[in-house]
Coordinates of C-alpha atoms and ligand atoms in Angstrom, one line a residue:
M1 CA 74.3 -7.6 -74.1
T2 CA 76.3 -5.7 -76.7
K3 CA 79.4 -7.1 -78.4
T4 CA 81.5 -4.4 -76.7
S5 CA 80.4 -5.5 -73.3
L6 CA 80.9 -9.2 -74.2
Y7 CA 84.4 -8.3 -75.3
F8 CA 85.0 -6.4 -72.1
L9 CA 83.9 -9.4 -70.0
Q10 CA 85.9 -11.8 -72.1
T11 CA 89.2 -10.0 -71.6
H12 CA 88.8 -9.5 -68.0
I13 CA 87.3 -12.8 -67.0
K14 CA 90.5 -14.4 -68.0
K15 CA 92.3 -12.2 -65.6
M16 CA 89.7 -12.7 -62.9
C17 CA 90.0 -16.5 -63.2
A18 CA 93.8 -16.4 -63.2
I19 CA 93.7 -14.3 -60.0
N20 CA 91.2 -16.6 -58.4
E21 CA 93.3 -19.6 -59.1
L22 CA 96.6 -18.1 -58.0
S23 CA 95.5 -16.0 -55.2
P24 CA 92.3 -15.1 -53.4
Q25 CA 93.7 -11.6 -52.8
L26 CA 92.3 -9.1 -55.2
S27 CA 94.6 -7.3 -57.6
D28 CA 94.9 -3.6 -57.7
A29 CA 95.2 -3.8 -61.5
T30 CA 93.1 -1.3 -63.3
I31 CA 91.1 -1.8 -66.5
K32 CA 89.8 0.5 -69.2
F33 CA 86.2 0.6 -70.1
N34 CA 84.7 3.1 -72.5
G35 CA 87.6 5.4 -71.8
D36 CA 87.1 5.4 -68.0
V37 CA 89.6 3.8 -65.7
I38 CA 87.9 1.8 -62.9
A39 CA 89.4 -0.3 -60.2
Y40 CA 89.6 -4.0 -61.1
N41 CA 89.0 -5.0 -57.5
L42 CA 85.9 -2.8 -57.5
F43 CA 84.6 -4.8 -60.5
L44 CA 85.3 -8.1 -58.9
E45 CA 83.7 -7.0 -55.5
T46 CA 80.6 -6.0 -57.4
V47 CA 80.3 -9.3 -59.2
E48 CA 81.0 -11.1 -55.9
Q49 CA 78.3 -9.2 -54.0
V50 CA 75.6 -8.7 -56.6
P51 CA 72.4 -10.4 -55.4
V52 CA 72.2 -12.7 -58.4
A53 CA 73.8 -16.2 -58.7
I54 CA 76.6 -15.7 -61.2
S55 CA 78.7 -18.5 -62.7
I56 CA 81.2 -18.4 -65.5
T57 CA 81.9 -21.6 -67.5
D58 CA 84.0 -22.7 -70.4
K59 CA 82.5 -23.7 -73.7
K60 CA 81.4 -27.1 -72.3
A61 CA 79.7 -25.6 -69.3
K62 CA 82.5 -26.5 -66.9
I63 CA 82.2 -24.1 -64.0
L64 CA 85.2 -21.7 -63.6
Y65 CA 83.8 -19.1 -61.3
V66 CA 80.8 -18.7 -59.0
N67 CA 79.9 -15.7 -56.8
K68 CA 78.6 -15.6 -53.2
E69 CA 75.0 -15.5 -54.2
F70 CA 75.5 -18.6 -56.4
T71 CA 76.6 -20.5 -53.2
A72 CA 73.6 -19.0 -51.3
V73 CA 71.1 -20.1 -54.1
T74 CA 72.6 -23.6 -54.9
G75 CA 74.2 -24.5 -51.6
Y76 CA 77.5 -25.3 -53.4
Q77 CA 80.7 -23.8 -52.1
P78 CA 83.2 -22.8 -54.8
D79 CA 85.4 -25.8 -53.8
D80 CA 82.5 -28.2 -54.3
I81 CA 81.6 -27.0 -57.7
L82 CA 84.5 -25.4 -59.6
G83 CA 85.5 -27.8 -62.4
Q84 CA 82.1 -29.5 -62.4
N85 CA 79.5 -29.1 -65.3
E86 CA 76.5 -26.9 -64.8
S87 CA 74.4 -30.0 -65.4
I88 CA 75.1 -30.8 -61.7
L89 CA 72.3 -28.3 -61.0
S90 CA 69.9 -30.1 -63.3
D91 CA 67.0 -31.8 -61.7
K92 CA 66.6 -33.9 -64.8
R93 CA 62.9 -32.9 -64.9
T94 CA 63.5 -30.1 -67.4
P95 CA 62.6 -31.5 -70.8
K96 CA 65.6 -32.2 -73.1
T97 CA 64.1 -29.9 -75.7
V98 CA 64.7 -26.9 -73.4
Y99 CA 68.4 -27.7 -73.2
H100 CA 68.6 -28.2 -77.0
E101 CA 67.0 -24.8 -77.4
L102 CA 69.3 -23.3 -74.7
W103 CA 72.4 -24.6 -76.4
H104 CA 71.3 -23.8 -79.9
T105 CA 70.7 -20.2 -78.8
I106 CA 74.0 -19.6 -76.9
R107 CA 76.1 -21.4 -79.5
N108 CA 74.7 -19.0 -82.0
Q109 CA 76.2 -16.2 -79.9
K110 CA 72.7 -15.1 -78.6
V111 CA 71.5 -14.6 -75.0
W112 CA 69.2 -17.3 -73.7
R113 CA 66.6 -16.7 -71.1
G114 CA 64.3 -19.3 -69.6
I115 CA 63.0 -21.2 -66.6
L116 CA 64.6 -24.4 -65.4
C117 CA 64.0 -26.8 -62.5
N118 CA 67.3 -27.0 -60.5
R119 CA 68.3 -29.1 -57.6
H120 CA 69.9 -27.6 -54.5
K121 CA 73.0 -29.3 -53.0
S122 CA 70.7 -30.4 -50.1
G123 CA 68.4 -32.2 -52.6
H124 CA 65.4 -29.9 -52.7
R125 CA 64.2 -28.5 -56.0
Y126 CA 63.9 -24.9 -56.9
I127 CA 62.7 -22.9 -59.9
A128 CA 65.6 -21.0 -61.6
D129 CA 65.1 -18.0 -63.7
L130 CA 68.2 -18.2 -65.8
T131 CA 70.0 -16.0 -68.3
I132 CA 73.0 -17.3 -70.2
A133 CA 75.2 -15.1 -72.3
P134 CA 78.2 -16.1 -74.5
I135 CA 81.5 -14.2 -74.1
L136 CA 83.4 -13.7 -77.3
N137 CA 87.1 -13.2 -77.9
E138 CA 88.7 -10.7 -80.4
A139 CA 88.2 -13.2 -83.2
N140 CA 84.5 -13.2 -82.4
E141 CA 84.6 -16.8 -81.1
I142 CA 82.9 -18.0 -78.0
T143 CA 85.3 -18.6 -75.2
Y144 CA 83.1 -18.6 -72.1
Y145 CA 79.5 -18.5 -70.9
I146 CA 78.2 -16.4 -68.1
G147 CA 75.1 -17.6 -66.3
M148 CA 72.9 -15.5 -64.0
H149 CA 70.0 -17.0 -62.1
R150 CA 67.6 -16.3 -59.4
D151 CA 65.5 -18.7 -57.2
I152 CA 62.0 -17.7 -58.2
T153 CA 60.3 -20.7 -56.5
Q154 CA 58.3 -18.4 -54.1
T155 CA 57.3 -16.0 -56.9
H156 CA 56.4 -19.0 -59.1
E157 CA 54.3 -20.6 -56.4
A158 CA 52.6 -17.2 -55.7
E159 CA 51.8 -16.8 -59.4
K160 CA 50.6 -20.4 -59.7
N161 CA 48.4 -19.8 -56.6
V162 CA 46.9 -16.8 -58.2
I163 CA 46.3 -18.7 -61.4
N164 CA 44.8 -21.6 -59.5
Q165 CA 42.6 -19.3 -57.4
K166 CA 41.4 -17.7 -60.6
L167 CA 40.7 -21.1 -62.2
L168 CA 39.0 -22.2 -59.0
I169 CA 36.9 -19.0 -58.9
E170 CA 36.1 -19.4 -62.6
S171 CA 35.1 -23.0 -62.2
V172 CA 32.9 -22.2 -59.2
I173 CA 31.3 -19.4 -61.0
N174 CA 30.8 -21.5 -64.1
A175 CA 29.3 -24.4 -62.1
S176 CA 26.9 -22.0 -60.4
P177 CA 23.3 -22.5 -61.5
I178 CA 22.9 -18.7 -61.4
A179 CA 23.9 -16.3 -64.1
M180 CA 26.8 -14.1 -62.8
V181 CA 28.5 -11.1 -64.3
V182 CA 31.1 -8.6 -63.1
L183 CA 30.7 -5.1 -64.4
D184 CA 33.0 -2.1 -64.2
A185 CA 31.9 1.4 -63.4
Q186 CA 31.0 2.0 -67.1
D187 CA 28.7 -1.2 -67.1
H188 CA 31.2 -3.1 -69.2
V189 CA 31.2 -6.8 -68.7
I190 CA 34.6 -7.9 -67.2
L191 CA 33.8 -11.5 -66.3
D192 CA 30.8 -13.7 -66.8
N193 CA 29.9 -17.4 -66.5
H194 CA 28.3 -20.0 -68.8
N195 CA 24.8 -19.3 -67.5
Y196 CA 25.1 -15.6 -68.2
K197 CA 26.3 -16.3 -71.7
A198 CA 23.3 -18.6 -72.2
L199 CA 21.0 -15.6 -71.3
V200 CA 22.5 -13.6 -74.1
S201 CA 20.9 -15.9 -76.7
D202 CA 17.9 -17.0 -74.6
L203 CA 16.5 -13.5 -73.7
D204 CA 17.1 -11.8 -77.0
K205 CA 17.5 -8.4 -75.2
G206 CA 21.0 -7.5 -76.3
E207 CA 23.5 -7.5 -73.4
P208 CA 21.5 -9.0 -70.5
A209 CA 23.4 -7.0 -67.9
A210 CA 22.6 -3.7 -69.6
F211 CA 18.9 -4.8 -69.8
F212 CA 18.6 -5.8 -66.1
L213 CA 20.6 -2.7 -65.0
T214 CA 18.1 -0.5 -66.7
L215 CA 15.2 -2.4 -65.0
L216 CA 17.0 -2.2 -61.6
R217 CA 17.8 1.5 -62.0
N218 CA 14.2 2.3 -63.0
E219 CA 12.8 0.2 -60.2
M220 CA 15.1 1.7 -57.5
G221 CA 15.4 5.3 -58.7
E222 CA 17.5 7.4 -56.3
H223 CA 18.0 4.4 -54.0
W224 CA 20.3 2.8 -56.6
T225 CA 22.8 5.7 -56.4
Q226 CA 22.6 5.6 -52.6
L227 CA 23.4 1.9 -52.6
Q228 CA 26.2 2.3 -55.0
T229 CA 27.8 5.2 -53.0
D230 CA 27.5 3.2 -49.7
K231 CA 28.7 0.0 -51.4
Q232 CA 25.6 -1.8 -50.1
G233 CA 24.3 -4.8 -51.9
F234 CA 20.7 -5.5 -53.0
N235 CA 18.7 -8.6 -53.2
H236 CA 15.4 -10.2 -54.5
Y237 CA 14.6 -7.7 -57.2
E238 CA 12.3 -9.7 -59.4
F239 CA 11.4 -9.0 -63.0
K240 CA 9.0 -10.7 -65.4
I241 CA 10.3 -10.8 -68.9
E242 CA 7.9 -11.5 -71.7
D243 CA 9.4 -13.2 -74.8
K244 CA 9.0 -11.8 -78.3
N245 CA 5.5 -13.3 -78.9
G246 CA 4.5 -13.0 -75.3
R247 CA 3.8 -16.7 -74.8
R248 CA 6.5 -17.7 -72.5
A249 CA 7.1 -15.2 -69.8
R250 CA 10.2 -15.8 -67.6
W251 CA 10.9 -14.5 -64.1
F252 CA 14.3 -13.4 -62.9
S253 CA 15.5 -12.4 -59.5
C254 CA 18.5 -10.0 -59.4
A255 CA 21.0 -9.4 -56.6
G256 CA 24.1 -7.3 -56.6
N257 CA 27.2 -6.4 -54.6
W258 CA 29.8 -3.7 -55.2
F259 CA 33.4 -4.4 -54.5
L260 CA 36.6 -2.3 -54.7
E261 CA 39.7 -3.5 -56.5
N262 CA 43.1 -1.8 -55.9
D263 CA 44.5 -0.2 -59.0
I264 CA 47.4 -2.2 -60.3
H265 CA 48.8 0.4 -62.7
V266 CA 52.2 1.9 -62.3
D267 CA 50.7 5.4 -62.0
A268 CA 48.7 4.3 -58.9
F269 CA 51.8 2.7 -57.2
F270 CA 52.0 5.4 -54.5
D271 CA 48.3 6.2 -54.7
Q272 CA 45.6 4.2 -52.9
S273 CA 43.2 4.6 -55.8
A274 CA 40.7 1.8 -56.4
K275 CA 38.1 0.9 -59.0
H276 CA 34.6 -0.3 -58.1
Y277 CA 32.9 -3.2 -59.7
L278 CA 29.4 -4.7 -59.4
I279 CA 28.8 -8.4 -59.2
L280 CA 25.3 -9.0 -60.6
T281 CA 23.6 -12.3 -60.2
I282 CA 20.5 -13.1 -62.2
T283 CA 18.5 -16.2 -61.1
D284 CA 15.9 -17.7 -63.3
I285 CA 13.0 -18.3 -60.9
T286 CA 10.5 -19.1 -63.6
R287 CA 9.8 -22.6 -62.2
Q288 CA 9.2 -21.4 -58.7
R289 CA 7.1 -18.6 -60.0
R290 CA 5.0 -21.0 -62.2
Q291 CA 4.3 -23.1 -59.1
L292 CA 3.2 -20.1 -57.2
E293 CA 1.2 -18.9 -60.1
A294 CA -0.5 -22.3 -60.4
L295 CA -1.5 -22.0 -56.7
H296 CA -2.5 -18.4 -57.3
I297 CA -4.7 -19.3 -60.3
Q298 CA -6.3 -22.1 -58.3
T299 CA -7.2 -19.6 -55.6
L300 CA -8.4 -17.2 -58.2
K301 CA -10.6 -19.8 -59.8
T302 CA -12.2 -20.4 -56.5
L303 CA -12.8 -16.7 -56.0
M304 CA -14.0 -16.2 -59.5
T305 CA -16.4 -19.1 -59.2
E306 CA -17.8 -17.4 -56.1
D307 CA -17.9 -14.1 -57.9
E308 CA -19.6 -15.8 -60.8
R309 CA -22.2 -17.4 -58.5
V310 CA -22.9 -14.0 -56.9
R311 CA -23.1 -12.4 -60.3
S312 CA -25.5 -15.0 -61.8
I313 CA -27.8 -14.7 -58.7
R314 CA -27.8 -10.9 -59.2
E315 CA -28.4 -11.3 -62.9
T316 CA -31.2 -13.8 -62.4
L317 CA -32.9 -11.6 -59.8
L318 CA -32.4 -8.4 -61.8
G319 CA -33.8 -10.2 -64.9
A320 CA -36.8 -11.4 -62.9
I321 CA -37.4 -7.9 -61.5
H322 CA -37.1 -6.6 -65.0
Q323 CA -39.5 -9.2 -66.3
I324 CA -42.1 -8.5 -63.5
Q325 CA -41.7 -4.7 -63.9
M326 CA -43.1 -4.7 -67.4
P327 CA -46.6 -6.4 -66.7
M328 CA -46.6 -4.4 -63.4
N329 CA -46.4 -1.2 -65.4
Q330 CA -49.2 -2.5 -67.7
I331 CA -51.4 -3.3 -64.7
K332 CA -50.7 0.1 -63.3
A333 CA -51.8 1.7 -66.5
A334 CA -55.0 -0.5 -66.6
E335 CA -55.7 0.5 -63.0
Q336 CA -55.4 4.2 -64.0
I337 CA -57.8 3.7 -66.9
L338 CA -60.4 1.9 -64.6
K339 CA -60.0 4.6 -62.0
H340 CA -60.6 7.2 -64.6
K341 CA -63.8 5.5 -65.8
G342 CA -64.9 5.3 -62.2
T343 CA -67.9 2.9 -62.7
E344 CA -69.1 0.7 -59.8
Q345 CA -69.0 -2.5 -61.8
N346 CA -65.2 -2.2 -62.2
S347 CA -64.6 -1.9 -58.5
G348 CA -64.1 -5.7 -58.2
L349 CA -61.6 -5.7 -61.1
L350 CA -59.9 -2.6 -59.7
N351 CA -59.5 -4.4 -56.4
I352 CA -57.9 -7.4 -58.0
L353 CA -55.6 -5.2 -60.0
Q354 CA -54.5 -3.4 -56.8
Q355 CA -54.0 -6.8 -55.0
I356 CA -51.8 -8.0 -58.0
Q357 CA -49.9 -4.8 -57.8
T358 CA -49.3 -5.0 -54.1
S359 CA -48.2 -8.6 -54.3
G360 CA -46.0 -7.8 -57.3
E361 CA -44.4 -4.9 -55.4
E362 CA -43.8 -7.2 -52.5
A363 CA -42.3 -9.8 -54.8
I364 CA -39.9 -7.1 -56.3
A365 CA -39.0 -5.9 -52.8
T366 CA -38.3 -9.5 -51.7
M367 CA -36.1 -10.1 -54.7
Q368 CA -34.3 -6.7 -54.2
H369 CA -33.7 -7.7 -50.6
C370 CA -32.2 -11.0 -51.8
L371 CA -29.8 -9.3 -54.3
P372 CA -26.3 -10.4 -53.0
N373 CA -24.0 -7.5 -52.3
I374 CA -20.8 -6.9 -54.4
L375 CA -17.8 -6.9 -52.2
H376 CA -16.2 -3.7 -51.1
I377 CA -13.4 -2.6 -53.5
T378 CA -9.9 -2.1 -52.2
E379 CA -7.5 -0.2 -54.5
A380 CA -3.9 -1.1 -54.9
P381 CA -1.3 -0.8 -57.7
V382 CA -2.3 -3.3 -60.4
N383 CA -0.3 -4.5 -63.3
L384 CA -2.7 -5.1 -66.2
N385 CA -0.3 -7.5 -67.9
Q386 CA -0.4 -9.6 -64.8
I387 CA -4.2 -9.5 -64.7
L388 CA -4.6 -10.4 -68.4
H389 CA -2.0 -13.2 -68.0
E390 CA -4.0 -14.6 -65.1
V391 CA -7.3 -14.4 -67.0
L392 CA -5.7 -16.2 -70.0
L393 CA -4.5 -18.9 -67.6
L394 CA -8.0 -19.1 -66.0
N395 CA -9.4 -19.7 -69.5
S396 CA -6.6 -21.8 -70.9
Q397 CA -8.6 -25.1 -70.9
R398 CA -11.5 -23.5 -72.7
L399 CA -9.2 -21.9 -75.2
L400 CA -7.5 -25.2 -75.9
N401 CA -10.7 -27.2 -76.1
N402 CA -12.1 -24.8 -78.7
G403 CA -8.8 -24.8 -80.7
I404 CA -8.5 -21.0 -80.4
D405 CA -5.1 -19.4 -81.2
V406 CA -4.1 -16.9 -78.6
H407 CA -1.9 -14.0 -79.6
W408 CA -0.7 -12.5 -76.3
Q409 CA 1.2 -9.3 -77.0
P410 CA 1.8 -7.4 -73.8
L411 CA 4.1 -4.3 -73.7
A412 CA 7.3 -5.6 -72.0
V413 CA 7.2 -3.1 -69.2
L414 CA 3.8 -1.6 -68.3
P415 CA 3.2 0.9 -65.5
H416 CA 0.8 0.0 -62.7
I417 CA -2.6 1.6 -62.4
M418 CA -4.5 2.0 -59.1
G419 CA -7.5 -0.3 -58.9
S420 CA -9.1 -3.4 -57.7
A421 CA -7.3 -6.5 -59.1
N422 CA -10.4 -8.6 -58.5
R423 CA -12.8 -6.3 -60.3
L424 CA -10.3 -5.9 -63.2
R425 CA -9.9 -9.6 -63.4
M426 CA -13.7 -9.9 -63.6
L427 CA -13.8 -7.3 -66.3
F428 CA -11.2 -9.0 -68.6
N429 CA -12.6 -12.4 -67.8
Q430 CA -16.0 -11.2 -69.0
L431 CA -14.5 -9.8 -72.2
L432 CA -12.4 -12.9 -72.9
D433 CA -15.5 -15.1 -72.2
N434 CA -17.4 -13.1 -74.8
A435 CA -14.5 -13.4 -77.2
I436 CA -14.3 -17.2 -76.8
T437 CA -18.0 -17.5 -77.2
A438 CA -17.9 -15.4 -80.4
V439 CA -14.9 -17.2 -81.9
S440 CA -16.4 -20.6 -81.0
A441 CA -19.6 -19.9 -83.0
P442 CA -19.8 -21.8 -86.3
Y443 CA -17.5 -19.8 -88.4
S444 CA -15.4 -20.8 -91.4
G445 CA -12.4 -18.4 -90.8
E446 CA -9.4 -18.6 -88.6
Q447 CA -10.2 -18.8 -84.9
Y448 CA -8.0 -16.5 -82.9
I449 CA -8.1 -14.0 -80.0
K450 CA -5.4 -11.3 -79.7
I451 CA -4.8 -9.5 -76.4
S452 CA -2.3 -6.6 -76.4
T453 CA -1.3 -3.8 -74.1
H454 CA 0.0 -0.4 -75.3
L455 CA 1.0 2.8 -73.7
T456 CA 0.4 6.4 -74.8
P457 CA 1.7 9.4 -72.7
E458 CA -1.5 9.5 -70.5
L459 CA -3.2 6.2 -71.0
I460 CA -2.7 2.4 -70.8
H461 CA -4.7 0.6 -73.5
V462 CA -5.8 -3.0 -73.6
C463 CA -7.1 -4.4 -76.9
I464 CA -9.1 -7.6 -77.1
D465 CA -9.6 -8.7 -80.7
D466 CA -11.5 -11.8 -81.8
S467 CA -12.0 -13.3 -85.2
G468 CA -15.7 -13.9 -84.5
P469 CA -18.7 -12.6 -86.4
G470 CA -18.3 -9.1 -84.9
I471 CA -21.0 -6.6 -83.7
P472 CA -22.8 -4.4 -86.2
V473 CA -21.8 -0.7 -85.8
D474 CA -25.4 0.5 -85.0
K475 CA -25.4 -2.0 -82.0
H476 CA -22.1 -0.8 -80.6
S477 CA -23.6 1.4 -77.9
K478 CA -26.6 -1.0 -77.2
V479 CA -24.4 -3.9 -76.2
F480 CA -23.6 -2.0 -73.0
E481 CA -27.3 -1.8 -72.1
P482 CA -28.8 -4.3 -69.7
F483 CA -30.2 -7.6 -71.1
Y484 CA -29.1 -6.9 -74.6
T485 CA -27.6 -9.4 -77.0
A486 CA -25.9 -8.6 -80.2
N487 CA -26.5 -12.0 -81.6
A488 CA -30.1 -12.8 -82.5
T489 CA -29.3 -16.5 -82.9
G490 CA -28.7 -16.7 -79.2
T491 CA -25.0 -17.7 -79.2
H492 CA -24.3 -14.8 -76.9
K493 CA -25.6 -15.1 -73.5
V494 CA -28.4 -12.7 -72.6
G495 CA -27.1 -10.8 -69.6
M496 CA -25.4 -8.1 -67.8
G497 CA -21.8 -9.0 -68.7
L498 CA -20.9 -5.8 -70.7
V499 CA -23.0 -3.7 -68.3
I500 CA -20.9 -4.9 -65.4
A501 CA -17.7 -4.6 -67.6
K502 CA -18.5 -0.9 -68.3
E503 CA -19.3 -0.3 -64.7
I504 CA -15.9 -1.7 -63.7
V505 CA -14.1 0.4 -66.3
T506 CA -15.9 3.5 -65.2
Q507 CA -15.0 2.8 -61.5
H508 CA -11.4 2.8 -62.7
H509 CA -11.9 6.2 -64.4
G510 CA -11.4 4.5 -67.8
F511 CA -13.4 4.0 -70.9
I512 CA -14.4 1.0 -73.0
D513 CA -15.3 1.1 -76.7
I514 CA -15.7 -1.2 -79.7
D515 CA -13.4 -0.3 -82.6
Q516 CA -15.6 0.8 -85.5
H517 CA -12.8 0.3 -88.0
Y518 CA -12.0 -3.3 -87.1
Y519 CA -13.6 -5.6 -89.6
Q520 CA -12.0 -9.0 -89.0
G521 CA -14.2 -9.6 -86.0
C522 CA -14.7 -7.6 -82.9
R523 CA -12.1 -5.4 -81.1
F524 CA -12.8 -4.1 -77.6
K525 CA -10.6 -1.1 -76.6
I526 CA -10.2 -0.4 -72.9
S527 CA -8.2 2.5 -71.7
F528 CA -7.2 3.6 -68.2
P529 CA -5.5 6.8 -67.1
L530 CA -1.9 6.5 -65.9
P531 CA -1.5 7.4 -62.2
P532 CA -0.1 11.0 -61.8
H533 CA 3.4 9.8 -60.8
E534 CA 3.7 7.8 -64.0
L535 CA 2.9 10.8 -66.3
G536 CA 5.9 12.2 -68.2
E537 CA 6.7 15.8 -67.4
E538 CA 5.7 16.9 -70.9
T539 CA 2.2 15.4 -70.4
L540 CA 1.6 17.1 -67.1
Ligands
FAD601 P1 73.5 -32.7 -71.2 O1 73.9 -33.9 -71.9 O2 74.5 -32.0 -70.4 O3 72.8 -31.7 -72.2 C1 71.5 -31.9 -72.9 C2 71.6 -31.5 -74.3 O4 72.1 -30.1 -74.3 C3 72.5 -32.2 -75.2 O5 71.8 -33.3 -75.8 C4 73.0 -31.2 -76.1 O6 72.1 -31.1 -77.2 C5 73.0 -29.9 -75.4 N1 74.4 -29.6 -75.0 C6 74.9 -29.9 -73.8 N2 76.1 -29.4 -73.7 C7 76.4 -28.9 -74.9 C8 77.5 -28.3 -75.4 N3 78.6 -28.1 -74.8 N4 77.4 -27.8 -76.7 C9 76.3 -28.0 -77.4 N5 75.2 -28.6 -76.9 C10 75.2 -29.0 -75.7 N6 71.4 -26.5 -66.6 C11 70.6 -26.6 -65.6 O7 69.9 -27.6 -65.5 N7 70.6 -25.7 -64.6 C12 71.4 -24.6 -64.6 O8 71.3 -23.7 -63.8 C13 72.2 -24.4 -65.7 N8 73.0 -23.3 -65.8 C14 73.9 -23.2 -66.9 C15 74.8 -22.1 -67.0 C16 75.6 -22.0 -68.1 C17 76.5 -20.8 -68.1 C18 75.6 -23.0 -69.1 C19 76.5 -22.8 -70.3 C20 74.8 -24.1 -69.0 C21 73.9 -24.2 -67.9 N9 73.0 -25.3 -67.8 C22 72.2 -25.4 -66.8 C23 72.9 -26.3 -68.9 C24 73.8 -27.6 -68.5 O9 75.1 -27.3 -69.0 C25 73.2 -28.8 -69.1 O10 73.2 -28.7 -70.5 C26 71.8 -29.2 -68.6 O11 71.9 -29.1 -67.3 C27 71.4 -30.6 -69.1 O12 72.3 -31.5 -68.5 P2 72.1 -33.0 -68.8 O13 73.2 -33.7 -68.1 O14 70.7 -33.4 -68.6 O15 72.3 -33.1 -70.4

């Protein structure tokens, strides 16, 4: 309020009060304001009817004038209240400091604005949004105060309700054992809870929401856009996240729901524009997964034991066939020589040799008949990280018992290959078994096994490194031959392990090699082609 308008009010309030005291009839007197002549009764009518509770007091807050709205808001008729102090409205709950500040402000000729708790004539309380302005005389002294207030109880309650609801929602969200985050259309985090904040440091993947959104979009492809357009939610999208050194993998299940919020900006007042948000929930399901995994590993162990039994029977029988085959060949050669000599006296010996041959061939045929069959292979998408992880778990006790350090370094996100999970498990189990045996041999150096996965545009690679004695380069191709051992001291089992390993790799259209340039021990490099749909366009 400017000094001019204060002065204007001051001069005319006097008249107004005088008129009110002497006569309720309005005067036809006119006043001058900014050079315009306006009707005094028009001014008074306006103040009377304005929908704000107006009171005019003397310097001590004694009420001299109230308008109609004042009566409506406070319940006091002019007769009840004229001559009383404004403190009649005080509920005595408003802290004294508020009044001190109020009076300090208005006595310094400034306008005070604040919220007080007032008492209605009928006794109920209401919240008053009050403005008090001092009115000055020509000597610049305060002569009156004008107070204007509105009952904002309902607005106040509505605001408090909104705040309470927000606090309630926040505390419910924070108490939730699930990480929750609200994202705007640009993927910016608008709201999150304690569990989500914990993920930021736990996962070490930058903004967790951005990380999971990338995984979800990759996983869903076009479906994501469709869900977003239709505002349909999604559920149970599970991801395995390896930590930096690959030792502690964690599992998370993601769910999401889009919702619309009406735009609150002034520009959108007459528009029905709305913004869409995504509520993303990220549940750590590692514990449940580990339990399932333990069950799974138990089942795998049983299966592998059975596989192992079948394999060792095959190996034993094949070994026996191999062993019989050699003297059989020598007997056949001797028979040929005797036949060639053709003397009568050798006929008895020839006969014996032929009998030995026949019974030998029968024995081989019986053993071949007894060779157990390898189960039929069914192909399905296989994640090699998962297979390697299972194989590590299957061998965890042995690794621990031998004090072997395991460096498990999987690529965080690895495409699937088409293959037989069982056969691939058998392959890596064989290679890990060999590595453990090699590392456990008496050796002075560090005992470690490193398993890592890598990706090139067309291939998935698995490397199994061990710190054992290694295999001489000239023996690299021989180790894939039947019944060959690289270790003359006999620490390596004599068997078909690498032959079967190579057979499995070949069945999966891959290849297996020993790294010639790895000198700290032995490194097996196994590579599989990526399925066509995983190949980048540039590699097609
Ligand atoms: P009070 O003793 O009246 O005042 C409390 C403190 O305020 C005092 O200790 C003193 O520091 C200061 N104070 C009081 N009067 C003066 C004065 N004349 N000069 C300097 N300091 C002073 N109060 C409401 O509760 N509700 C209202 O709607 C309301 N409207 C008002 C409208 C106007 C135009 C004015 C001028 C005042 C209004 N007041 C209102 C304030 C009211 O006058 C009281 O100060 C207040 O209600 C506290 O009353 P009290 O009896 O508890 O204490």
